XYZ file of C-alpha atoms in Angstrom:
428
model
C -83.565 13.773 21.278
C -84.541 13.524 24.951
C -84.273 16.606 27.038
C -81.764 16.071 29.896
C -82.167 17.680 33.264
C -79.939 18.586 36.169
C -79.413 20.680 39.287
C -81.733 23.727 39.299
C -79.063 26.420 39.509
C -79.321 28.405 36.267
C -78.762 25.992 33.379
C -80.163 22.863 31.786
C -78.077 20.362 29.810
C -79.296 18.546 26.695
C -77.551 15.469 25.366
C -77.749 13.076 22.455
C -75.072 10.384 22.750
C -71.764 12.150 23.419
C -72.916 15.512 22.105
C -73.724 17.883 24.908
C -75.353 21.358 24.661
C -75.684 23.748 27.585
C -78.684 26.113 27.499
C -79.791 28.881 29.817
C -82.768 27.972 32.031
C -86.023 29.688 31.155
C -86.131 33.283 32.500
C -82.517 33.021 33.681
C -83.688 32.094 37.161
C -80.924 31.104 39.598
C -81.598 29.424 42.960
C -78.943 30.465 45.452
C -80.108 28.956 48.697
C -80.225 25.207 48.424
C -78.637 24.671 51.851
C -79.469 22.339 54.644
C -78.186 24.901 57.103
C -74.649 23.565 57.354
C -71.319 23.979 55.625
C -68.469 21.689 54.474
C -68.538 18.309 52.806
C -70.326 15.772 54.842
C -72.535 18.703 55.704
C -73.151 19.733 52.129
C -74.654 23.027 51.129
C -75.657 23.901 47.593
C -75.432 27.648 47.012
C -73.561 30.179 44.891
C -70.767 28.548 42.851
C -67.921 30.082 44.825
C -66.856 27.078 46.951
C -63.233 26.620 48.006
C -61.042 24.549 45.618
C -57.768 22.689 45.761
C -55.490 20.651 43.566
C -55.249 16.825 43.635
C -53.099 14.546 41.474
C -55.127 11.594 40.062
C -52.106 9.377 40.430
C -51.784 9.819 44.234
C -55.297 10.805 45.306
C -58.137 8.434 46.276
C -58.873 5.576 43.892
C -62.066 6.915 42.348
C -64.085 5.047 39.677
C -67.299 6.207 38.100
C -70.261 5.629 40.464
C -72.059 3.209 38.112
C -72.088 -0.403 37.109
C -69.084 -1.879 35.272
C -69.191 -0.946 31.596
C -72.146 1.477 31.704
C -71.662 4.600 29.553
C -72.628 7.942 31.090
C -72.342 11.590 30.095
C -71.287 14.105 32.731
C -71.724 17.887 32.464
C -71.103 21.045 34.427
C -71.141 24.802 33.802
C -69.698 27.922 35.307
C -72.853 28.509 37.398
C -73.036 24.959 38.619
C -73.667 24.992 42.386
C -71.729 24.695 44.508
C -68.737 24.381 42.136
C -67.919 23.909 38.485
C -66.042 20.777 39.541
C -69.275 18.990 40.442
C -70.734 16.694 37.836
C -74.311 16.005 36.689
C -74.473 12.517 35.140
C -77.166 11.550 32.637
C -78.102 8.757 30.149
C -81.282 7.992 28.332
C -82.478 5.403 30.901
C -81.030 7.009 33.950
C -84.013 7.158 36.293
C -83.792 4.350 38.848
C -80.285 3.199 37.832
C -78.067 1.894 40.677
C -75.648 4.434 42.085
C -72.461 2.772 43.393
C -69.627 3.826 45.758
C -66.789 5.471 43.811
C -64.195 4.200 46.283
C -64.075 2.248 49.523
C -65.130 4.148 52.635
C -67.686 4.694 55.438
C -71.109 6.284 54.973
C -71.174 9.382 57.156
C -74.474 10.947 56.028
C -77.695 9.580 54.460
C -80.145 12.476 54.375
C -83.540 13.226 52.815
C -84.322 16.896 52.182
C -87.229 18.497 50.375
C -84.899 20.953 48.633
C -81.158 21.277 48.149
C -79.546 17.916 47.391
C -82.818 16.070 48.073
C -81.949 12.479 49.048
C -78.133 12.307 49.311
C -75.391 10.164 50.665
C -71.815 11.097 51.688
C -68.985 8.602 51.917
C -65.699 9.276 53.809
C -62.793 7.594 52.025
C -60.051 8.509 54.546
C -57.133 10.954 54.246
C -59.704 13.792 53.961
C -61.356 12.530 50.727
C -65.182 12.415 50.522
C -67.738 11.856 47.775
C -71.415 12.971 47.568
C -74.252 11.362 45.665
C -77.276 13.655 45.385
C -80.898 13.890 44.054
C -81.360 10.143 44.596
C -84.730 8.499 44.083
C -84.058 6.306 47.139
C -81.209 5.664 49.521
C -79.859 2.110 49.838
C -77.093 2.656 52.424
C -76.962 3.726 56.103
C -74.722 5.862 58.337
C -71.829 3.863 59.755
C -71.942 1.270 56.967
C -68.597 0.305 55.407
C -68.838 0.222 51.616
C -66.412 -1.212 49.145
C -65.842 0.308 45.755
C -68.876 -0.750 43.717
C -71.241 -1.220 46.626
C -74.759 0.175 46.289
C -75.374 3.705 47.545
C -78.861 4.340 46.216
C -80.858 4.756 43.030
C -80.736 7.732 40.652
C -83.633 10.160 40.855
C -84.709 13.793 40.853
C -85.297 14.701 44.488
C -84.598 18.134 45.929
C -83.793 21.098 43.702
C -83.576 19.176 40.476
C -85.343 19.731 37.092
C -85.253 16.004 36.263
C -83.491 12.693 36.794
C -79.693 12.834 37.107
C -76.911 12.118 39.569
C -75.171 15.113 41.141
C -71.714 13.874 42.100
C -68.993 15.624 44.093
C -65.421 14.813 45.039
C -63.720 16.787 47.818
C -60.528 16.890 49.849
C -60.829 18.380 53.337
C -63.984 20.093 52.180
C -62.448 21.658 49.057
C -63.451 20.752 45.466
C -60.926 19.709 42.876
C -60.936 18.760 39.221
C -62.669 15.384 39.238
C -61.018 12.213 37.994
C -61.892 8.550 37.496
C -59.644 5.544 36.919
C -56.645 7.806 37.597
C -57.483 10.125 34.701
C -59.009 13.656 34.696
C -62.617 13.766 33.665
C -63.518 16.099 30.819
C -66.894 17.720 31.253
C -69.343 16.984 28.418
C -67.804 13.639 27.462
C -69.247 10.171 27.617
C -67.211 7.520 29.368
C -67.744 3.916 30.390
C -67.482 2.993 34.061
C -64.420 1.003 35.032
C -65.971 0.111 38.391
C -65.106 -3.527 37.610
C -62.998 -4.682 40.547
C -61.954 -7.918 42.204
C -63.286 -8.746 45.637
C -61.318 -11.181 47.884
C -62.938 -14.496 48.960
C -61.561 -17.415 50.897
C -62.798 -20.989 51.044
C -61.725 -24.628 51.323
C -62.368 -25.428 47.650
C -61.141 -29.092 47.731
C -62.103 -30.274 51.225
C -58.557 -30.783 52.490
C -59.191 -28.799 55.698
C -57.179 -25.757 54.619
C -58.599 -22.509 53.227
C -57.688 -21.454 49.724
C -57.667 -18.014 48.178
C -59.925 -16.541 45.500
C -61.530 -13.403 44.083
C -64.934 -12.506 42.727
C -64.492 -10.372 39.608
C -67.206 -7.954 38.603
C -67.797 -8.029 34.835
C -69.917 -6.040 32.441
C -72.602 -8.732 32.227
C -71.642 -11.528 34.632
C -69.599 -12.129 37.776
C -66.552 -14.399 37.570
C -65.124 -16.545 40.352
C -61.384 -17.384 40.364
C -60.377 -20.020 42.910
C -56.745 -20.696 43.606
C -55.947 -24.389 43.937
C -52.232 -24.934 44.389
C -50.595 -23.592 41.223
C -53.798 -23.630 39.177
C -56.935 -21.454 39.084
C -60.427 -22.734 38.683
C -62.617 -20.132 36.936
C -66.386 -20.078 36.434
C -69.233 -17.571 35.983
C -71.753 -17.114 38.751
C -73.631 -13.943 39.587
C -74.318 -10.578 38.017
C -72.566 -7.169 38.127
C -73.048 -5.599 41.570
C -73.881 -8.837 43.375
C -72.107 -9.434 46.711
C -70.163 -12.698 46.964
C -70.628 -15.394 49.652
C -68.736 -18.512 50.576
C -69.981 -21.391 52.749
C -70.207 -25.146 53.182
C -73.868 -25.246 52.140
C -73.852 -28.913 51.348
C -72.192 -30.091 54.546
C -69.495 -32.028 52.729
C -66.477 -30.006 53.948
C -66.034 -28.379 50.549
C -67.010 -24.756 50.477
C -69.211 -23.445 47.689
C -70.126 -19.952 46.503
C -73.172 -17.811 46.491
C -74.266 -14.204 45.966
C -76.752 -11.712 47.297
C -78.494 -9.771 44.575
C -77.653 -6.105 44.120
C -79.871 -3.929 46.278
C -82.113 -6.763 47.381
C -82.585 -9.360 50.100
C -82.420 -12.400 47.827
C -79.558 -14.902 48.195
C -78.625 -17.514 45.574
C -76.350 -20.274 46.781
C -74.501 -22.762 44.595
C -74.542 -26.175 46.215
C -71.975 -28.927 45.699
C -74.167 -30.265 42.921
C -74.307 -26.782 41.319
C -77.985 -26.478 42.060
C -79.489 -23.125 42.974
C -80.654 -22.614 46.507
C -82.661 -19.346 46.792
C -83.384 -17.643 50.141
C -84.592 -14.236 51.256
C -83.365 -12.636 54.462
C -82.765 -9.287 56.168
C -82.627 -5.786 54.748
C -80.830 -4.549 51.640
C -78.449 -2.473 53.858
C -77.399 -5.497 55.869
C -73.947 -7.007 55.147
C -74.464 -10.704 54.075
C -72.502 -13.383 55.959
C -72.361 -17.135 56.317
C -71.195 -19.420 59.096
C -71.636 -22.719 60.861
C -73.236 -21.043 63.869
C -74.391 -24.181 65.689
C -71.491 -26.543 64.815
C -73.543 -29.000 62.707
C -71.037 -29.021 59.844
C -73.212 -26.952 57.522
C -73.122 -23.231 56.777
C -76.204 -21.040 57.362
C -76.906 -17.467 56.420
C -75.997 -14.532 58.584
C -76.290 -10.782 58.450
C -74.552 -7.752 59.981
C -76.718 -4.676 60.583
C -74.471 -1.607 60.641
C -77.166 0.718 62.117
C -77.413 -1.379 65.313
C -73.997 -3.245 65.214
C -75.835 -6.537 65.354
C -74.886 -9.928 63.922
C -77.984 -11.922 63.027
C -77.249 -15.695 62.714
C -79.744 -18.182 61.299
C -79.829 -21.446 63.249
C -82.377 -23.821 61.814
C -85.680 -21.909 61.802
C -84.624 -19.161 64.257
C -82.355 -16.081 64.189
C -79.971 -15.388 67.051
C -78.644 -11.838 67.674
C -75.275 -10.708 68.958
C -74.354 -7.063 69.298
C -70.655 -6.435 68.571
C -68.555 -3.694 67.038
C -69.228 -0.089 66.176
C -69.728 2.450 63.432
C -67.300 2.211 60.589
C -66.294 -1.337 61.347
C -66.584 -4.359 59.041
C -67.934 -7.739 60.198
C -65.678 -10.796 60.136
C -66.538 -14.368 61.098
C -64.519 -17.444 61.938
C -63.883 -20.240 64.450
C -61.503 -18.498 66.872
C -61.327 -21.236 69.544
C -61.496 -24.575 67.677
C -64.986 -25.474 68.953
C -66.433 -26.074 65.466
C -68.743 -23.023 65.702
C -68.414 -19.805 63.776
C -67.868 -16.754 65.946
C -67.973 -13.018 65.146
C -65.636 -10.076 65.126
C -64.930 -6.745 63.479
C -62.190 -5.081 61.427
C -61.560 -1.381 61.403
C -60.610 -0.318 57.838
C -59.051 2.943 58.994
C -56.263 1.453 61.064
C -56.242 -2.343 60.544
C -57.435 -3.226 64.066
C -59.284 -6.490 64.744
C -61.667 -7.215 67.674
C -62.771 -10.827 67.891
C -65.479 -12.192 70.195
C -64.009 -15.439 71.612
C -66.284 -17.712 73.654
C -64.347 -18.778 76.751
C -65.895 -20.703 79.705
C -69.293 -19.187 79.186
C -67.946 -15.685 78.747
C -67.100 -13.675 75.672
C -63.879 -11.712 76.092
C -62.510 -9.613 73.220
C -59.284 -10.538 71.522
C -57.651 -7.450 69.985
C -54.727 -7.038 67.621
C -53.704 -5.037 64.576
C -53.015 -6.588 61.218
C -53.127 -4.733 57.919
C -53.427 -1.059 57.179
C -56.001 1.508 56.116
C -57.879 0.486 53.009
C -57.210 -3.265 53.321
C -60.132 -5.692 52.931
C -60.393 -8.395 55.734
C -60.669 -12.099 54.980
C -60.612 -15.071 57.356
C -59.677 -18.793 56.880
C -57.940 -21.788 58.361
C -54.831 -21.525 56.199
C -52.685 -24.104 58.066
C -55.313 -26.759 58.878
C -55.237 -26.420 62.703
C -59.021 -25.875 62.840
C -58.604 -22.323 64.082
C -59.357 -19.534 61.622
C -56.645 -17.001 60.962
C -56.959 -13.293 60.070
C -55.820 -12.028 56.733
C -56.203 -9.007 54.512
C -56.262 -8.329 50.787
C -54.637 -5.102 49.695
C -56.390 -3.538 46.691
C -53.441 -1.325 45.749
C -51.252 -4.315 44.865
C -53.701 -7.253 44.587
C -51.939 -9.223 47.376
C -53.204 -11.344 50.247
C -51.401 -10.995 53.596
C -51.979 -14.053 55.852
C -51.437 -13.784 59.633
C -50.160 -17.271 60.638
C -49.075 -18.693 64.017
C -45.395 -19.697 64.381
C -44.464 -23.068 65.866
C -42.607 -21.471 68.794
C -45.198 -18.806 69.492
C -46.020 -15.525 67.960
C -47.187 -14.879 64.451
C -45.728 -14.406 61.003
C -46.952 -13.045 57.658
C -47.277 -14.860 54.380
C -47.741 -12.755 51.234
C -49.562 -14.203 48.221
C -50.173 -12.078 45.139
C -53.610 -12.961 43.726
C -56.209 -10.911 41.943
C -56.101 -7.670 40.000
C -54.865 -4.589 41.829
C -57.150 -1.525 41.721
């Protein structure tokens, strides 16, 4: 039996499989001041276990999944003296040190802090409507303030920093700063039990899969051991495996033959693996692990190149041949989008605000770059872009996780726009 360790606040948990024992810490020592000098979630303070609590229904609250890879089994414990609330969870497993810690729900990173005590290295994500989560005692942080994360995106790696007696993840869920009984996959979590992570979601992708000049829909499905692509072609679906759990999907015309192919960026790394039209692997390395991966035909040569969006500086980095060109656009908490907004054959940039569905596109016009602004979608939607009607101008669209439906924003013949709804993918 391997001794398990947790937050240094008066107790140490021991586990073998799903059997959990809670023992008093040697000497009964209790640390009461773990604070970083601030209060409230997003400004977390570990201290006496008397934090404010509230009640949340799992059926109507934020869509929380366990903060680990799809299918991984973890044991979570707490105790009456757990700081700052019994409702916070210490997660362990036999090989926990260095394991990836993933976002429990979509949101924006509001804090990424390294302390010598208290939470140690910790990250806080704002999920909207007052919901936040905290991931503490990390070995290293792999996210940055202002970064938009989807459910299952990398936050950091499990460790034992700060006031911790050994490797574990200290995890908190809060509503407007108050703790509540934690839940995952719409079900209350029972302390001391072992559960498998259901952080196994679909991610929307769009590409011209058959070279007919019109974008088709698709999803990248995170599995327990592999990633699965599902491409919608008319009334049929083309399915194949490509990628690993936690990889981020990419789509681009890497072969220059008008048909768009798929690729991935490895979890937590800077390595890209692209699948050419002949299904050969093209491996590249670029950027930082906290950059958002992109692709685009930046120079209009008919072939997609890599791109990156750097949340910390709001910069788009676009690879053109052997050089990188930089454009600053957007702001904190916004997601990058790319597309040909003006029919010139070159991919342009823009942003989507996940809190209110607002789009801001950078449209090259007569040597200037005015912003085109509009609202399409709602809070929590995931943006996608594609030429859905074959007019060589890319259209905005969103995928709604709550119902697994694409909403396409299409121009009308007489002016204005209309919406087309296409259910595709598994709802979360």
